Amino acid sequence: MDSHGQYEQQVVWAVVGTDIGPLMLAATGEGLVSVVFHATQKVRETMLDRLASRLGTEPVEAPDSPLLAEAIRQMEQYFAGARRDFELPLDWSLISGFNRQVLRELASGVPYGTVVGYGDLAGRVGQPGAAQAVGMAMGANPLPVVVPCHRVVESDGGIGGFGGGLETKRKLLALEGVLPEPLF
């Protein structure tokens, strides 16, 4: 407890090696709160500062924390091709409003091995014509891979953008059988 008798929020983090490079996972008592691509030292420092600012406590590196154990296990299974769906508690506190609505629909309504267009996803949340706003929501996704923004593509068949880089998006879609494996 802190000096005001309130329980302090705990934020723990770890880096997991994957086929798309190191991912930084962070969790609170509520669940997984953040997944960060390309978790180099500089990227981690930036994200740790951002998490501390947004969540009000300093994140602690704790790869053996029970708060992270299941997320790490499921992430490893996913990249080994042994898991299609993540079954994890998620802490949605880093996202709100329209973005949260879109990401929740994405998480529950776009299964492994499928894709959806930005405009189609906008329609699913009752905002037809908001394809650009859906793109912004994808860019703000604090839980990529687990909340599968890589499954959102352009309606004309283009791959669209991706915060983790287009090569990462292609690799994730190839892992799920949507695209052929990259040759190199």
PDB file of C-alpha atoms in Angstrom:
ATOM      1  CA  MET A   1       0.000   0.000   0.000  1.00  0.00           C
ATOM      2  CA  ASP A   2       1.114   3.542  -0.592  1.00  0.00           C
ATOM      3  CA  SER A   3       1.038   6.354   1.992  1.00  0.00           C
ATOM      4  CA  HIS A   4      -2.648   7.011   1.201  1.00  0.00           C
ATOM      5  CA  GLY A   5      -3.758   3.448   1.934  1.00  0.00           C
ATOM      6  CA  GLN A   6      -4.200   2.652  -1.778  1.00  0.00           C
ATOM      7  CA  TYR A   7      -2.768  -0.425  -3.419  1.00  0.00           C
ATOM      8  CA  GLU A   8      -0.090   0.549  -5.877  1.00  0.00           C
ATOM      9  CA  GLN A   9      -0.393  -0.835  -9.353  1.00  0.00           C
ATOM     10  CA  GLN A  10       2.368  -3.246 -10.253  1.00  0.00           C
ATOM     11  CA  VAL A  11       3.713  -3.251 -13.811  1.00  0.00           C
ATOM     12  CA  VAL A  12       6.127  -5.989 -14.826  1.00  0.00           C
ATOM     13  CA  TRP A  13       7.875  -6.553 -18.135  1.00  0.00           C
ATOM     14  CA  ALA A  14      10.076  -8.996 -20.010  1.00  0.00           C
ATOM     15  CA  VAL A  15      11.530  -9.430 -23.479  1.00  0.00           C
ATOM     16  CA  VAL A  16      10.681 -12.541 -25.491  1.00  0.00           C
ATOM     17  CA  GLY A  17      12.665 -13.634 -28.546  1.00  0.00           C
ATOM     18  CA  THR A  18      10.448 -14.423 -31.548  1.00  0.00           C
ATOM     19  CA  ASP A  19      10.709 -15.062 -35.276  1.00  0.00           C
ATOM     20  CA  ILE A  20       9.911 -11.373 -35.837  1.00  0.00           C
ATOM     21  CA  GLY A  21      12.517 -10.130 -33.378  1.00  0.00           C
ATOM     22  CA  PRO A  22      12.395  -9.336 -29.671  1.00  0.00           C
ATOM     23  CA  LEU A  23       8.992  -8.419 -28.243  1.00  0.00           C
ATOM     24  CA  MET A  24       8.606  -6.566 -24.969  1.00  0.00           C
ATOM     25  CA  LEU A  25       5.593  -7.731 -22.976  1.00  0.00           C
ATOM     26  CA  ALA A  26       4.261  -5.739 -20.030  1.00  0.00           C
ATOM     27  CA  ALA A  27       1.490  -6.716 -17.627  1.00  0.00           C
ATOM     28  CA  THR A  28      -0.432  -5.361 -14.667  1.00  0.00           C
ATOM     29  CA  GLY A  29      -2.627  -7.177 -12.177  1.00  0.00           C
ATOM     30  CA  GLU A  30      -5.470  -6.727 -14.693  1.00  0.00           C
ATOM     31  CA  GLY A  31      -3.629  -8.500 -17.517  1.00  0.00           C
ATOM     32  CA  LEU A  32      -1.321  -7.969 -20.449  1.00  0.00           C
ATOM     33  CA  VAL A  33      -1.132  -4.210 -21.053  1.00  0.00           C
ATOM     34  CA  SER A  34       1.508  -3.776 -23.765  1.00  0.00           C
ATOM     35  CA  VAL A  35       3.336  -5.631 -26.526  1.00  0.00           C
ATOM     36  CA  VAL A  36       6.163  -3.764 -28.241  1.00  0.00           C
ATOM     37  CA  PHE A  37       7.929  -4.760 -31.469  1.00  0.00           C
ATOM     38  CA  HIS A  38      11.691  -4.522 -32.066  1.00  0.00           C
ATOM     39  CA  ALA A  39      12.445  -4.266 -28.343  1.00  0.00           C
ATOM     40  CA  THR A  40      15.980  -2.935 -28.536  1.00  0.00           C
ATOM     41  CA  GLN A  41      17.447  -1.143 -25.514  1.00  0.00           C
ATOM     42  CA  LYS A  42      16.394   2.272 -26.895  1.00  0.00           C
ATOM     43  CA  VAL A  43      12.860   1.094 -27.737  1.00  0.00           C
ATOM     44  CA  ARG A  44      12.496  -0.482 -24.274  1.00  0.00           C
ATOM     45  CA  GLU A  45      13.646   2.696 -22.516  1.00  0.00           C
ATOM     46  CA  THR A  46      11.153   4.803 -24.463  1.00  0.00           C
ATOM     47  CA  MET A  47       8.307   2.387 -23.746  1.00  0.00           C
ATOM     48  CA  LEU A  48       9.194   2.038 -20.061  1.00  0.00           C
ATOM     49  CA  ASP A  49       9.070   5.833 -19.693  1.00  0.00           C
ATOM     50  CA  ARG A  50       5.710   5.912 -21.480  1.00  0.00           C
ATOM     51  CA  LEU A  51       4.282   3.098 -19.348  1.00  0.00           C
ATOM     52  CA  ALA A  52       5.479   4.766 -16.129  1.00  0.00           C
ATOM     53  CA  SER A  53       3.860   8.025 -17.186  1.00  0.00           C
ATOM     54  CA  ARG A  54       0.568   6.449 -18.270  1.00  0.00           C
ATOM     55  CA  LEU A  55       0.221   3.886 -15.472  1.00  0.00           C
ATOM     56  CA  GLY A  56       1.667   5.912 -12.609  1.00  0.00           C
ATOM     57  CA  THR A  57       4.343   3.455 -11.511  1.00  0.00           C
ATOM     58  CA  GLU A  58       7.776   2.349 -12.644  1.00  0.00           C
ATOM     59  CA  PRO A  59       7.668  -0.941 -14.561  1.00  0.00           C
ATOM     60  CA  VAL A  60       9.921  -3.658 -13.142  1.00  0.00           C
ATOM     61  CA  GLU A  61      11.757  -6.197 -15.278  1.00  0.00           C
ATOM     62  CA  ALA A  62      10.430  -9.543 -14.063  1.00  0.00           C
ATOM     63  CA  PRO A  63      10.619 -12.316 -16.677  1.00  0.00           C
ATOM     64  CA  ASP A  64       9.631 -14.904 -14.050  1.00  0.00           C
ATOM     65  CA  SER A  65       6.592 -12.977 -12.800  1.00  0.00           C
ATOM     66  CA  PRO A  66       3.349 -14.940 -12.618  1.00  0.00           C
ATOM     67  CA  LEU A  67       1.714 -11.895 -14.262  1.00  0.00           C
ATOM     68  CA  LEU A  68       3.743 -12.594 -17.423  1.00  0.00           C
ATOM     69  CA  ALA A  69       4.147 -16.372 -17.358  1.00  0.00           C
ATOM     70  CA  GLU A  70       1.026 -17.267 -19.330  1.00  0.00           C
ATOM     71  CA  ALA A  71       1.508 -14.455 -21.867  1.00  0.00           C
ATOM     72  CA  ILE A  72       5.078 -15.607 -22.529  1.00  0.00           C
ATOM     73  CA  ARG A  73       3.962 -19.236 -22.837  1.00  0.00           C
ATOM     74  CA  GLN A  74       1.157 -18.395 -25.259  1.00  0.00           C
ATOM     75  CA  MET A  75       3.388 -16.099 -27.325  1.00  0.00           C
ATOM     76  CA  GLU A  76       5.961 -18.902 -27.683  1.00  0.00           C
ATOM     77  CA  GLN A  77       3.195 -21.338 -28.701  1.00  0.00           C
ATOM     78  CA  TYR A  78       1.844 -18.881 -31.278  1.00  0.00           C
ATOM     79  CA  PHE A  79       5.229 -18.428 -32.963  1.00  0.00           C
ATOM     80  CA  ALA A  80       5.811 -22.210 -32.889  1.00  0.00           C
ATOM     81  CA  GLY A  81       2.541 -22.649 -34.816  1.00  0.00           C
ATOM     82  CA  ALA A  82       0.899 -24.444 -31.868  1.00  0.00           C
ATOM     83  CA  ARG A  83      -1.566 -21.691 -30.878  1.00  0.00           C
ATOM     84  CA  ARG A  84      -4.162 -19.861 -32.946  1.00  0.00           C
ATOM     85  CA  ASP A  85      -5.996 -17.883 -30.255  1.00  0.00           C
ATOM     86  CA  PHE A  86      -4.666 -16.002 -27.278  1.00  0.00           C
ATOM     87  CA  GLU A  87      -6.592 -16.654 -24.090  1.00  0.00           C
ATOM     88  CA  LEU A  88      -5.224 -13.985 -21.803  1.00  0.00           C
ATOM     89  CA  PRO A  89      -6.655 -11.341 -19.524  1.00  0.00           C
ATOM     90  CA  LEU A  90      -6.019  -7.965 -21.155  1.00  0.00           C
ATOM     91  CA  ASP A  91      -5.618  -4.600 -19.465  1.00  0.00           C
ATOM     92  CA  TRP A  92      -7.262  -2.111 -21.856  1.00  0.00           C
ATOM     93  CA  SER A  93      -6.298   0.954 -19.792  1.00  0.00           C
ATOM     94  CA  LEU A  94      -3.891   2.355 -22.410  1.00  0.00           C
ATOM     95  CA  ILE A  95      -6.655   2.764 -25.005  1.00  0.00           C
ATOM     96  CA  SER A  96     -10.164   4.204 -24.905  1.00  0.00           C
ATOM     97  CA  GLY A  97     -13.127   5.376 -26.954  1.00  0.00           C
ATOM     98  CA  PHE A  98     -13.414   4.481 -30.634  1.00  0.00           C
ATOM     99  CA  ASN A  99      -9.949   2.906 -30.683  1.00  0.00           C
ATOM    100  CA  ARG A 100     -10.853   0.514 -27.855  1.00  0.00           C
ATOM    101  CA  GLN A 101     -14.159  -0.349 -29.539  1.00  0.00           C
ATOM    102  CA  VAL A 102     -12.402  -1.161 -32.825  1.00  0.00           C
ATOM    103  CA  LEU A 103      -9.642  -3.188 -31.150  1.00  0.00           C
ATOM    104  CA  ARG A 104     -12.124  -5.218 -29.100  1.00  0.00           C
ATOM    105  CA  GLU A 105     -14.062  -6.034 -32.282  1.00  0.00           C
ATOM    106  CA  LEU A 106     -10.828  -7.006 -33.997  1.00  0.00           C
ATOM    107  CA  ALA A 107      -9.796  -9.263 -31.100  1.00  0.00           C
ATOM    108  CA  SER A 108     -13.133 -11.080 -30.962  1.00  0.00           C
ATOM    109  CA  GLY A 109     -14.248 -10.991 -34.587  1.00  0.00           C
ATOM    110  CA  VAL A 110     -11.262 -11.608 -36.872  1.00  0.00           C
ATOM    111  CA  PRO A 111      -9.945 -15.133 -36.321  1.00  0.00           C
ATOM    112  CA  TYR A 112      -6.526 -16.591 -37.041  1.00  0.00           C
ATOM    113  CA  GLY A 113      -5.838 -17.055 -40.736  1.00  0.00           C
ATOM    114  CA  THR A 114      -8.324 -14.410 -41.899  1.00  0.00           C
ATOM    115  CA  VAL A 115      -8.129 -10.732 -42.746  1.00  0.00           C
ATOM    116  CA  VAL A 116     -10.558  -7.830 -42.731  1.00  0.00           C
ATOM    117  CA  GLY A 117     -10.517  -4.515 -44.581  1.00  0.00           C
ATOM    118  CA  TYR A 118     -10.185  -1.223 -42.714  1.00  0.00           C
ATOM    119  CA  GLY A 119     -13.590  -0.129 -44.044  1.00  0.00           C
ATOM    120  CA  ASP A 120     -15.219  -3.460 -43.195  1.00  0.00           C
ATOM    121  CA  LEU A 121     -13.965  -3.195 -39.625  1.00  0.00           C
ATOM    122  CA  ALA A 122     -15.306   0.373 -39.425  1.00  0.00           C
ATOM    123  CA  GLY A 123     -18.715  -0.929 -40.517  1.00  0.00           C
ATOM    124  CA  ARG A 124     -18.642  -3.651 -37.864  1.00  0.00           C
ATOM    125  CA  VAL A 125     -18.436  -1.011 -35.133  1.00  0.00           C
ATOM    126  CA  GLY A 126     -21.225   1.060 -36.670  1.00  0.00           C
ATOM    127  CA  GLN A 127     -18.993   3.692 -38.286  1.00  0.00           C
ATOM    128  CA  PRO A 128     -19.083   3.012 -42.037  1.00  0.00           C
ATOM    129  CA  GLY A 129     -16.777   5.399 -43.810  1.00  0.00           C
ATOM    130  CA  ALA A 130     -14.349   5.547 -40.881  1.00  0.00           C
ATOM    131  CA  ALA A 131     -11.645   3.425 -42.538  1.00  0.00           C
ATOM    132  CA  GLN A 132      -8.964   6.051 -41.844  1.00  0.00           C
ATOM    133  CA  ALA A 133      -9.951   6.193 -38.183  1.00  0.00           C
ATOM    134  CA  VAL A 134      -9.659   2.395 -38.051  1.00  0.00           C
ATOM    135  CA  GLY A 135      -6.155   2.747 -39.478  1.00  0.00           C
ATOM    136  CA  MET A 136      -5.332   5.193 -36.690  1.00  0.00           C
ATOM    137  CA  ALA A 137      -6.727   2.738 -34.124  1.00  0.00           C
ATOM    138  CA  MET A 138      -4.490   0.005 -35.536  1.00  0.00           C
ATOM    139  CA  GLY A 139      -1.478   2.317 -35.175  1.00  0.00           C
ATOM    140  CA  ALA A 140      -2.435   3.008 -31.551  1.00  0.00           C
ATOM    141  CA  ASN A 141      -2.875  -0.678 -30.656  1.00  0.00           C
ATOM    142  CA  PRO A 142      -0.958  -1.282 -27.416  1.00  0.00           C
ATOM    143  CA  LEU A 143      -1.357  -5.072 -27.779  1.00  0.00           C
ATOM    144  CA  PRO A 144      -0.251  -6.053 -31.303  1.00  0.00           C
ATOM    145  CA  VAL A 145      -0.074  -9.756 -32.158  1.00  0.00           C
ATOM    146  CA  VAL A 146      -2.496 -10.568 -29.291  1.00  0.00           C
ATOM    147  CA  VAL A 147      -5.002  -8.020 -30.634  1.00  0.00           C
ATOM    148  CA  PRO A 148      -4.213  -8.882 -34.261  1.00  0.00           C
ATOM    149  CA  CYS A 149      -3.926  -5.576 -36.123  1.00  0.00           C
ATOM    150  CA  HIS A 150      -1.748  -7.404 -38.662  1.00  0.00           C
ATOM    151  CA  ARG A 151      -5.005  -8.967 -39.936  1.00  0.00           C
ATOM    152  CA  VAL A 152      -6.366  -5.609 -41.127  1.00  0.00           C
ATOM    153  CA  VAL A 153      -5.653  -4.921 -44.810  1.00  0.00           C
ATOM    154  CA  GLU A 154      -6.697  -2.585 -47.598  1.00  0.00           C
ATOM    155  CA  SER A 155      -9.938  -3.386 -49.409  1.00  0.00           C
ATOM    156  CA  ASP A 156      -8.162  -3.393 -52.782  1.00  0.00           C
ATOM    157  CA  GLY A 157      -5.941  -6.263 -51.668  1.00  0.00           C
ATOM    158  CA  GLY A 158      -2.995  -4.150 -50.502  1.00  0.00           C
ATOM    159  CA  ILE A 159      -1.317  -5.091 -47.255  1.00  0.00           C
ATOM    160  CA  GLY A 160      -1.802  -1.647 -45.676  1.00  0.00           C
ATOM    161  CA  GLY A 161       0.452  -0.120 -43.059  1.00  0.00           C
ATOM    162  CA  PHE A 162       1.807  -1.567 -39.837  1.00  0.00           C
ATOM    163  CA  GLY A 163       3.471  -0.110 -36.777  1.00  0.00           C
ATOM    164  CA  GLY A 164       5.884  -3.027 -36.575  1.00  0.00           C
ATOM    165  CA  GLY A 165       6.927  -2.574 -40.207  1.00  0.00           C
ATOM    166  CA  LEU A 166       5.583  -4.185 -43.343  1.00  0.00           C
ATOM    167  CA  GLU A 167       8.073  -7.067 -43.214  1.00  0.00           C
ATOM    168  CA  THR A 168       6.799  -7.947 -39.737  1.00  0.00           C
ATOM    169  CA  LYS A 169       3.190  -7.792 -40.966  1.00  0.00           C
ATOM    170  CA  ARG A 170       4.041 -10.077 -43.900  1.00  0.00           C
ATOM    171  CA  LYS A 171       5.738 -12.574 -41.559  1.00  0.00           C
ATOM    172  CA  LEU A 172       2.745 -12.651 -39.208  1.00  0.00           C
ATOM    173  CA  LEU A 173       0.317 -13.134 -42.102  1.00  0.00           C
ATOM    174  CA  ALA A 174       2.579 -15.883 -43.514  1.00  0.00           C
ATOM    175  CA  LEU A 175       2.677 -17.601 -40.099  1.00  0.00           C
ATOM    176  CA  GLU A 176      -1.132 -17.638 -40.166  1.00  0.00           C
ATOM    177  CA  GLY A 177      -1.233 -18.962 -43.743  1.00  0.00           C
ATOM    178  CA  VAL A 178      -2.719 -15.798 -45.281  1.00  0.00           C
ATOM    179  CA  LEU A 179       0.385 -15.028 -47.350  1.00  0.00           C
ATOM    180  CA  PRO A 180       3.128 -17.307 -48.666  1.00  0.00           C
ATOM    181  CA  GLU A 181       6.337 -17.381 -46.630  1.00  0.00           C
ATOM    182  CA  PRO A 182       8.736 -14.646 -47.755  1.00  0.00           C
ATOM    183  CA  LEU A 183      11.542 -16.011 -49.906  1.00  0.00           C
ATOM    184  CA  PHE A 184      14.145 -13.850 -48.130  1.00  0.00           C
TER     185      PHE A 184
END
